[in-house]
PDB file of C-alpha atoms in Angstrom:
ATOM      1  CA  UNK H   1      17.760  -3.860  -8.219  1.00  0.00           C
ATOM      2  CA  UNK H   2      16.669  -3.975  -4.868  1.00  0.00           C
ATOM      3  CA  UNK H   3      12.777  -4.822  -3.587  1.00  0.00           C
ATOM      4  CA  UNK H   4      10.476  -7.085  -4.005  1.00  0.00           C
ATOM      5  CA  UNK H   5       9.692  -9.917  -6.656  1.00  0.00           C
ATOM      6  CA  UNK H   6       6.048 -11.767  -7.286  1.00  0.00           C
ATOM      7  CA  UNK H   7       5.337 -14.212  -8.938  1.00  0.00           C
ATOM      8  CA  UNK H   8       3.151 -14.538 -11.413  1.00  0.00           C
ATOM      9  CA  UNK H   9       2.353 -11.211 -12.610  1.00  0.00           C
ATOM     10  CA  UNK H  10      -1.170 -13.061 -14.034  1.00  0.00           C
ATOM     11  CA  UNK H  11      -3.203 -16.374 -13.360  1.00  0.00           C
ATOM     12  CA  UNK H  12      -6.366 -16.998 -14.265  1.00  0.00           C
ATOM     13  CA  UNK H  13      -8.273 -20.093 -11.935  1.00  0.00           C
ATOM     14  CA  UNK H  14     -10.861 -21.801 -12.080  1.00  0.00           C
ATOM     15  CA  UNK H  15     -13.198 -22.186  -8.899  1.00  0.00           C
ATOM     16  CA  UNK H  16     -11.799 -24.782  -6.854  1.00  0.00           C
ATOM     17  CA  UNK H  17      -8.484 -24.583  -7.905  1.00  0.00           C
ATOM     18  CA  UNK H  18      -5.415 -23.476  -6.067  1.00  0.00           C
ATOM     19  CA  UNK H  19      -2.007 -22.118  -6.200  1.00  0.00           C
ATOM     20  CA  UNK H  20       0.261 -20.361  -4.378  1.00  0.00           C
ATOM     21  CA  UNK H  21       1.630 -16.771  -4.806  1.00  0.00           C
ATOM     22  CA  UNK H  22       5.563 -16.061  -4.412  1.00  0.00           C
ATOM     23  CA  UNK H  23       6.817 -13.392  -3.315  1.00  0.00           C
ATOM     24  CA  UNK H  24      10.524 -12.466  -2.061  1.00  0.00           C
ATOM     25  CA  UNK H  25      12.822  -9.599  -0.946  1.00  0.00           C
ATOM     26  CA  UNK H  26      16.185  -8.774  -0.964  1.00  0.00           C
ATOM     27  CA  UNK H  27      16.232  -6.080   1.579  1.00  0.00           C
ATOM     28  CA  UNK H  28      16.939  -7.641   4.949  1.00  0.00           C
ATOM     29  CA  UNK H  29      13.337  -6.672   6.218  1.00  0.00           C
ATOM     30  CA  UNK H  30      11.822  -8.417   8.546  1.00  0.00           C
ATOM     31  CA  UNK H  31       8.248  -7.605   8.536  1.00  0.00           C
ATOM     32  CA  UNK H  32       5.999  -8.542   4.790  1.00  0.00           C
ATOM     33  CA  UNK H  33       2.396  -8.716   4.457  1.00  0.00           C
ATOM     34  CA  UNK H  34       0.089  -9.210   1.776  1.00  0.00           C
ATOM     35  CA  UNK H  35      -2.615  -7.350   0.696  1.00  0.00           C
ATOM     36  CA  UNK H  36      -5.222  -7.395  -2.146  1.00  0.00           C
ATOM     37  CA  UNK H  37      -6.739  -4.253  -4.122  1.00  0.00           C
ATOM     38  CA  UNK H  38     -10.023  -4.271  -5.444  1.00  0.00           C
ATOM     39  CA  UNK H  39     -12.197  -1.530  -7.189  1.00  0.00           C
ATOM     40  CA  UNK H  40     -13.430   0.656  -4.604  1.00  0.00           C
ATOM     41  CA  UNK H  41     -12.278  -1.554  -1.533  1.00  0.00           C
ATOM     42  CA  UNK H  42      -8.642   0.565  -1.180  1.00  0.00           C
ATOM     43  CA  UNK H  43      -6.065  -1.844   0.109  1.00  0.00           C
ATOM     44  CA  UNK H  44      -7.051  -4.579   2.856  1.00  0.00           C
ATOM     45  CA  UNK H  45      -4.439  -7.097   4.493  1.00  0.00           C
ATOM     46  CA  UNK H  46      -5.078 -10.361   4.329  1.00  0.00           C
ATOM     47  CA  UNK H  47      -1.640 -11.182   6.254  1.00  0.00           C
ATOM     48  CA  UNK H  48       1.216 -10.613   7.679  1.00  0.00           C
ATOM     49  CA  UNK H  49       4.426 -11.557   9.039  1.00  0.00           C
ATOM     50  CA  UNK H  50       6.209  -9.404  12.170  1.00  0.00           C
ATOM     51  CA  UNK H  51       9.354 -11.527  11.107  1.00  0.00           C
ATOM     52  CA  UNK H  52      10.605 -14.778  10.261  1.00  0.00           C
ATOM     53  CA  UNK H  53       8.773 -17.527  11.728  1.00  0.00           C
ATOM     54  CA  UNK H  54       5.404 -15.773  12.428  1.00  0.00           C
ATOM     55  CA  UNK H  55       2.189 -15.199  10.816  1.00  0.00           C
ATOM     56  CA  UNK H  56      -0.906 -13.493  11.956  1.00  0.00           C
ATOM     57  CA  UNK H  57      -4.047 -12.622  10.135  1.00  0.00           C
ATOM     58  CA  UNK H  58      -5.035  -9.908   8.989  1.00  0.00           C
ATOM     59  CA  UNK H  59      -8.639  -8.010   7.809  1.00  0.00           C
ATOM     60  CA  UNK H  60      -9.400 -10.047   5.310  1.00  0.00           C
ATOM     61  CA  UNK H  61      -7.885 -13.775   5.775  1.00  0.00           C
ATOM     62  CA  UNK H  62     -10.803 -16.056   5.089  1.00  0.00           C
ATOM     63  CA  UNK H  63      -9.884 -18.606   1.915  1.00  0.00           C
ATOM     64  CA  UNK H  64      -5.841 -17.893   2.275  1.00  0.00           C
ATOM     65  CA  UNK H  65      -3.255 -19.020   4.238  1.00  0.00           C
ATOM     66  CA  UNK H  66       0.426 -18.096   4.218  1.00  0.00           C
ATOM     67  CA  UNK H  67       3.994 -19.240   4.835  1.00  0.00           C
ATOM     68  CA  UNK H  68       7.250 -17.389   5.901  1.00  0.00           C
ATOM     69  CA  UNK H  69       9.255 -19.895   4.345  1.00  0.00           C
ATOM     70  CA  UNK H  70      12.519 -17.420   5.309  1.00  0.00           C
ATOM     71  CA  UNK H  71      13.533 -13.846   6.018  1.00  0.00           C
ATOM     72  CA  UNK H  72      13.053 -13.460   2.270  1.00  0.00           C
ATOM     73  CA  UNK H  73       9.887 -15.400   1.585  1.00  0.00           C
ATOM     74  CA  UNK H  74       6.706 -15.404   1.997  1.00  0.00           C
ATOM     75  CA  UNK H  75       3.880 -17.036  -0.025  1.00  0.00           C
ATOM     76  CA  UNK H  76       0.325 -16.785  -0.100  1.00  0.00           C
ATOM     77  CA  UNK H  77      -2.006 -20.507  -1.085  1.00  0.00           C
ATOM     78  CA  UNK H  78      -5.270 -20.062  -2.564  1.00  0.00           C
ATOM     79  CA  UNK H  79      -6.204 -23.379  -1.522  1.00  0.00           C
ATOM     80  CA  UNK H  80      -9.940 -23.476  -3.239  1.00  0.00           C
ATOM     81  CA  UNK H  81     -10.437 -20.622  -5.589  1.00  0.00           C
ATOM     82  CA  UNK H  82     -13.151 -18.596  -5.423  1.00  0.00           C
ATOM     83  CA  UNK H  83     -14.684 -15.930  -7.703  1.00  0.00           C
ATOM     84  CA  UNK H  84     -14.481 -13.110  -4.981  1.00  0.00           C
ATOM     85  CA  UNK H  85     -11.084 -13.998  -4.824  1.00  0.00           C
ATOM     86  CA  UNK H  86     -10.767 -12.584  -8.082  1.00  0.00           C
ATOM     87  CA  UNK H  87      -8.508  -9.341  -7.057  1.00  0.00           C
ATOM     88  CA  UNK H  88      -4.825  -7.325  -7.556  1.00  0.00           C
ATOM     89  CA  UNK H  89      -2.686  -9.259  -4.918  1.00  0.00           C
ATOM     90  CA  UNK H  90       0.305  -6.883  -3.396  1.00  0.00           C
ATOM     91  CA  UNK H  91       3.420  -8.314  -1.249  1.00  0.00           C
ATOM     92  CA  UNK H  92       5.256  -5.688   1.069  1.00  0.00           C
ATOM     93  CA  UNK H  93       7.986  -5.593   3.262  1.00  0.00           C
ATOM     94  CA  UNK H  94       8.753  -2.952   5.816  1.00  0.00           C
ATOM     95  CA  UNK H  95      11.715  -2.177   8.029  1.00  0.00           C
ATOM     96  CA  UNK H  96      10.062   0.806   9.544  1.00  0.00           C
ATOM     97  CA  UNK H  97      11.135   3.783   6.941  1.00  0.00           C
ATOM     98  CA  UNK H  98       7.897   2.586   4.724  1.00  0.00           C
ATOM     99  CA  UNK H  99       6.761   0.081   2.723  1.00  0.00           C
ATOM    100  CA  UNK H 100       8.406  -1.251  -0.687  1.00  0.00           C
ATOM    101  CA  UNK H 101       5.869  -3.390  -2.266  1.00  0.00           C
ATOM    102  CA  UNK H 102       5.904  -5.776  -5.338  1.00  0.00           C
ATOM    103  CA  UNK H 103       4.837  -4.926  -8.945  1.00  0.00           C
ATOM    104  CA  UNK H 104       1.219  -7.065  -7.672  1.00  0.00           C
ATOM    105  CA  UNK H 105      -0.455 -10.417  -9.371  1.00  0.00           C
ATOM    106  CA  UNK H 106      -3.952 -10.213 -11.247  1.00  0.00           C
ATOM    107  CA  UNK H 107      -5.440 -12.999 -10.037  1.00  0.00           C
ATOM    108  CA  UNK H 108      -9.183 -14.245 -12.088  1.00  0.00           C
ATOM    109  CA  UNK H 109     -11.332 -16.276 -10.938  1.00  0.00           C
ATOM    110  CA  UNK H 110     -13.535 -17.705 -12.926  1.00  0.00           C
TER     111      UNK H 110
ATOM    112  CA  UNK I   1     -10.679   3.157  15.602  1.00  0.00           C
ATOM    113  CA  UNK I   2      -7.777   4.487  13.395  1.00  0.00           C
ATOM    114  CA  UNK I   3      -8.491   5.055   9.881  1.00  0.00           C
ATOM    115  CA  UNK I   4      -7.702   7.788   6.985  1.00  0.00           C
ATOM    116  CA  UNK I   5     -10.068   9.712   5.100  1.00  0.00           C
ATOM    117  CA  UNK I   6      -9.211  11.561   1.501  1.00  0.00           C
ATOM    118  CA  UNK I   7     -10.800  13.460  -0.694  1.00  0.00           C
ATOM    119  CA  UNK I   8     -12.732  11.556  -3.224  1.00  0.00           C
ATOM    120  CA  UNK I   9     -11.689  11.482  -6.801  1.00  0.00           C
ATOM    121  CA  UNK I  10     -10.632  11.504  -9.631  1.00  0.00           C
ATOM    122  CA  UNK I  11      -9.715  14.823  -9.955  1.00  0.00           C
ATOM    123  CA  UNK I  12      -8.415  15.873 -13.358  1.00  0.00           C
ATOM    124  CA  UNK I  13      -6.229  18.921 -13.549  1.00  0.00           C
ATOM    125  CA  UNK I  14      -4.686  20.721 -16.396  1.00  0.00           C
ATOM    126  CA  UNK I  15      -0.793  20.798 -16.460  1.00  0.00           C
ATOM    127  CA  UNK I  16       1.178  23.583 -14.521  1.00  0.00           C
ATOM    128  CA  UNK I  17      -2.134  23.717 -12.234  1.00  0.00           C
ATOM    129  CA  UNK I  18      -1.591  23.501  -8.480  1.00  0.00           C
ATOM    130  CA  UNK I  19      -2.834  20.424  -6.785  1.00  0.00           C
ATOM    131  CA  UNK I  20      -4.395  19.842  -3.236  1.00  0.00           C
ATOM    132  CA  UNK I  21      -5.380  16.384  -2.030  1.00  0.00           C
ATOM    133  CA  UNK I  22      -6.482  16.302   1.175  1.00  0.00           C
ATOM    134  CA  UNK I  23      -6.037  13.544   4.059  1.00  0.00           C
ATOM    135  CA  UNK I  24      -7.462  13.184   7.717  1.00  0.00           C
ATOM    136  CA  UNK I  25      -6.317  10.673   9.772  1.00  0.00           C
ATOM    137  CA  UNK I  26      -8.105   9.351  13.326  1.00  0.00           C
ATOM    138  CA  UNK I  27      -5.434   7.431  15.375  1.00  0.00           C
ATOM    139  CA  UNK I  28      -4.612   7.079  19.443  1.00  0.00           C
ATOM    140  CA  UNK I  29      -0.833   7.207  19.667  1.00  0.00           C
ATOM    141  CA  UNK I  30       1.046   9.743  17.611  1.00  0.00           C
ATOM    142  CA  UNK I  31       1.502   7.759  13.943  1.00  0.00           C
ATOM    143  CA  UNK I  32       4.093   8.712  11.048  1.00  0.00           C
ATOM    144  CA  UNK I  33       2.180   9.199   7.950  1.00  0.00           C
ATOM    145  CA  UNK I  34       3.010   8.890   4.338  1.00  0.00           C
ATOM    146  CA  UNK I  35       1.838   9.354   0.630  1.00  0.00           C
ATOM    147  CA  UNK I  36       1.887   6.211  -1.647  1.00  0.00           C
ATOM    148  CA  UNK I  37       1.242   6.684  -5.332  1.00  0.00           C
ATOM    149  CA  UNK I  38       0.669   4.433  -7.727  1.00  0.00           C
ATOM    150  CA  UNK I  39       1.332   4.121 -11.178  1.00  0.00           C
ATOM    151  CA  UNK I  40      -0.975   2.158 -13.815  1.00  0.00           C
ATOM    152  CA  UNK I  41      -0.257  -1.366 -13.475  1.00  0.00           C
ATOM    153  CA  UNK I  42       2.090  -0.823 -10.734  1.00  0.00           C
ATOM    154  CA  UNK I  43       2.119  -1.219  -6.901  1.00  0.00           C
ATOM    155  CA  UNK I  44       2.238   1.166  -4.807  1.00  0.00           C
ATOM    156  CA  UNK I  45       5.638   3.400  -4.204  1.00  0.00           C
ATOM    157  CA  UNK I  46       6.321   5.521  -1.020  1.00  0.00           C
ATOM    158  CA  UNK I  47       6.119   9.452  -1.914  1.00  0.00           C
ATOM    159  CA  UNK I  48       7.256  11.065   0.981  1.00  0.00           C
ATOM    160  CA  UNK I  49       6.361  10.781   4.746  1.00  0.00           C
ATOM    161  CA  UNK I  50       6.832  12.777   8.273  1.00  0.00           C
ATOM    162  CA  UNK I  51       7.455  10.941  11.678  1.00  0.00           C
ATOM    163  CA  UNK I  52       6.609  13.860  14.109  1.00  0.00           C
ATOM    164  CA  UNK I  53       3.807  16.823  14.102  1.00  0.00           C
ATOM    165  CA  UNK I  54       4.921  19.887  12.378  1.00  0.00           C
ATOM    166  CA  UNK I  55       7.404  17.638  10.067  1.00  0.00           C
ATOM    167  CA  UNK I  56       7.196  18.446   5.969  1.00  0.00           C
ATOM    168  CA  UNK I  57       7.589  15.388   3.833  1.00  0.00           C
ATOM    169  CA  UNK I  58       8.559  16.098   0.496  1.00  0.00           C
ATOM    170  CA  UNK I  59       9.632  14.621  -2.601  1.00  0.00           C
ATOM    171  CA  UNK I  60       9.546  15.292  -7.132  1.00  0.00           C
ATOM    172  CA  UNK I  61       8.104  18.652  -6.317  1.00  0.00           C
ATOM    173  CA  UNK I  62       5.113  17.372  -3.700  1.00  0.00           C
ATOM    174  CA  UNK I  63       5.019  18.062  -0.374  1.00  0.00           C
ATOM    175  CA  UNK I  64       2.678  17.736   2.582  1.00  0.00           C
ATOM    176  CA  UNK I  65       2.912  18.940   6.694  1.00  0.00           C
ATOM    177  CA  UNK I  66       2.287  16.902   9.227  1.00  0.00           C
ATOM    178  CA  UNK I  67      -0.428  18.945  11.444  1.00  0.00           C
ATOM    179  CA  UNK I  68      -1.370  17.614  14.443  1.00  0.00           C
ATOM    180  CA  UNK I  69      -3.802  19.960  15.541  1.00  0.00           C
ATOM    181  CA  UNK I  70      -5.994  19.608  13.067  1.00  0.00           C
ATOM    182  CA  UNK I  71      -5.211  15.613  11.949  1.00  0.00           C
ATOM    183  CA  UNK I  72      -4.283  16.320   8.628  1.00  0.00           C
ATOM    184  CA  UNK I  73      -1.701  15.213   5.968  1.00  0.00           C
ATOM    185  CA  UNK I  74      -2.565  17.566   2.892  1.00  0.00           C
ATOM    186  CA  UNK I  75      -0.643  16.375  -0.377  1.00  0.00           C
ATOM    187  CA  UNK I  76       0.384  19.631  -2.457  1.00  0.00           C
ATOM    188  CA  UNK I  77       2.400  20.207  -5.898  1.00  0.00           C
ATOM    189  CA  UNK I  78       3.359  23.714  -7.198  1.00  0.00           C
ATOM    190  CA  UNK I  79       2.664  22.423 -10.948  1.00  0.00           C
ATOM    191  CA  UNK I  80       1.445  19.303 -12.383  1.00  0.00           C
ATOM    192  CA  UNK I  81       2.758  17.475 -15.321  1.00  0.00           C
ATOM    193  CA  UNK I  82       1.142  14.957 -17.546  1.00  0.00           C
ATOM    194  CA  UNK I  83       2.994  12.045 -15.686  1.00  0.00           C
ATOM    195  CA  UNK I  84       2.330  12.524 -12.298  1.00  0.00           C
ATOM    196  CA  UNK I  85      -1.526  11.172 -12.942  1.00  0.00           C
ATOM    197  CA  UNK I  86      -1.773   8.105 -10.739  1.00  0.00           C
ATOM    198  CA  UNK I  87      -3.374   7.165  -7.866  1.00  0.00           C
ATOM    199  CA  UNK I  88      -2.418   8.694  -4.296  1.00  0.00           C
ATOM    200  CA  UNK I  89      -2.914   6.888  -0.990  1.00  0.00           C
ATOM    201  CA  UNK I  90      -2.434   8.673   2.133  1.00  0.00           C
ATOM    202  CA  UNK I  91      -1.321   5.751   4.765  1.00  0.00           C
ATOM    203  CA  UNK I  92      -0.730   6.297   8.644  1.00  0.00           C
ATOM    204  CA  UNK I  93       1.597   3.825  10.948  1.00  0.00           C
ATOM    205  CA  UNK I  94       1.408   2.493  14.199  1.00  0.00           C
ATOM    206  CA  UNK I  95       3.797   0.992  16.298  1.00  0.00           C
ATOM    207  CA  UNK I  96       1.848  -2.186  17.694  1.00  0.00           C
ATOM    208  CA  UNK I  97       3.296  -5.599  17.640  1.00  0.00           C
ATOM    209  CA  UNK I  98       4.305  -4.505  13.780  1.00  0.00           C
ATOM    210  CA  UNK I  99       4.568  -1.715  11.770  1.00  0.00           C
ATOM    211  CA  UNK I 100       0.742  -1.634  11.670  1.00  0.00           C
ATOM    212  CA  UNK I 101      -0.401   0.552   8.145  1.00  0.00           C
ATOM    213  CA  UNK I 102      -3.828   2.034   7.549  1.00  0.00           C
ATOM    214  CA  UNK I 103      -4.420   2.826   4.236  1.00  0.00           C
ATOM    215  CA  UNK I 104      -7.121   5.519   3.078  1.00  0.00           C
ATOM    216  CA  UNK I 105      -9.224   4.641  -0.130  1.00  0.00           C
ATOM    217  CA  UNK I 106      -6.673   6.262  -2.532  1.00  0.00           C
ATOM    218  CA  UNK I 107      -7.742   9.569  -5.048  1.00  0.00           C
ATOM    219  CA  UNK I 108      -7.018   9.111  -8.565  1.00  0.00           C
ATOM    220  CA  UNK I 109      -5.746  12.642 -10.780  1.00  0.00           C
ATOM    221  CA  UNK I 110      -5.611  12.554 -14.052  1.00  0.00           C
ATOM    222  CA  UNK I 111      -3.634  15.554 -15.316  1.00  0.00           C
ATOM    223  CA  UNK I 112      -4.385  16.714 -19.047  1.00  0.00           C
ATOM    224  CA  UNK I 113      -1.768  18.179 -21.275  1.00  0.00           C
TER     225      UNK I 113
END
């Protein structure tokens, strides 16, 4: 099916750890983004990608940076964990008719 | 600035009852807006959406108008059901350097058989 894939679906870190979040689509789009969810907080970008070969930040980019590693990819590195980091991560991609976004990563912290 | 306001939740219903959320947007251009929802332990899915004032957006039995005049993007169903409790976003877009999207804080319904 169609849309978009992330990878893992949980983690649990410990502070000063890092990883990296996938995430992929299959839909030709070129604009993705990644936002987190938190209790309260709504959604909040952390960053995006216009298309392939560009990044930009976005509300919330402090502790994270990202890669467009293709039109299909694009990661997200945790590179030293933190516990406010602890969140619901979300990739998206968008072709202008409205986001499709992936089934999310919980992501602790602890 | 541009932003979205909705009502606050959770709202629980009973089934077959009519539901209203309501959403005001603040933007300078002339956005398209959507309706997310989102399942437990899912992301979010588009619902429906209008590009233009006076469009209707509609979708499983919900609908909202896009009203310019007063900035407002109300999400309506006839009659509930069990499974439509989730949480609804109402999201506006803006054509910047990228399809810019402004979430509001989402309104959770519960709907009780």
């Amino acid at each position: 099916n169609a849309g978009v894939t992330q990878t893992p679906k949980f983690q649990v870190l410990k502070t000063g750890q890092s990883m990296t979040l996938q995430c992929a689509q299959d839909m030709n789009h070129n604009s993705m983004y990644w936002y987190r969810q938190d209790p309260g907080m709504g959604l909040r970008l952390i960053y995006y990608s216009a298309s392939e070969g560009t990044t930009d930040k976005g509300e919330v980019p402090n502790g994270y940076n990202v890669s467009r590693l293709n039109k299909r990819e694009f990661s997200l590195r945790l590179e030293s964990a933190a516990p406010s980091q602890t969140s619901v991560y979300f990739c998206a991609s968008n072709q202008g008719r409205g986001y499709t976004f992936g089934s999310g990563t919980r992501l602790t912290v602890v | 600035g541009n932003s979205v306001t909705q009502m606050e939740g959770p709202v629980t219903l009973s089934e077959e009852a009519f539901l209203t959320i309501n959403c005001t947007y603040t933007a300078t251009g002339y956005p398209s807006l959507f309706w997310y929802v989102q399942y437990p332990g899912e992301g979010l899915q588009l619902l429906l959406k209008a590009t233009k004032a006076d469009d209707k957006g509609s979708n499983k039995g919900f609908e909202a108008t896009y009203r310019k005049e007063t900035t407002s993007f109300h999400l309506e169903k006839g009659s509930v059901q069990v499974s439509d409790s989730a949480v609804y976003f109402c999201a506006l877009s803006l054509k910047t350097s990228y399809d810019k999207v402004i979430f509001g804080p989402g309104t959770s319904l519960s709907v009780i058989p």
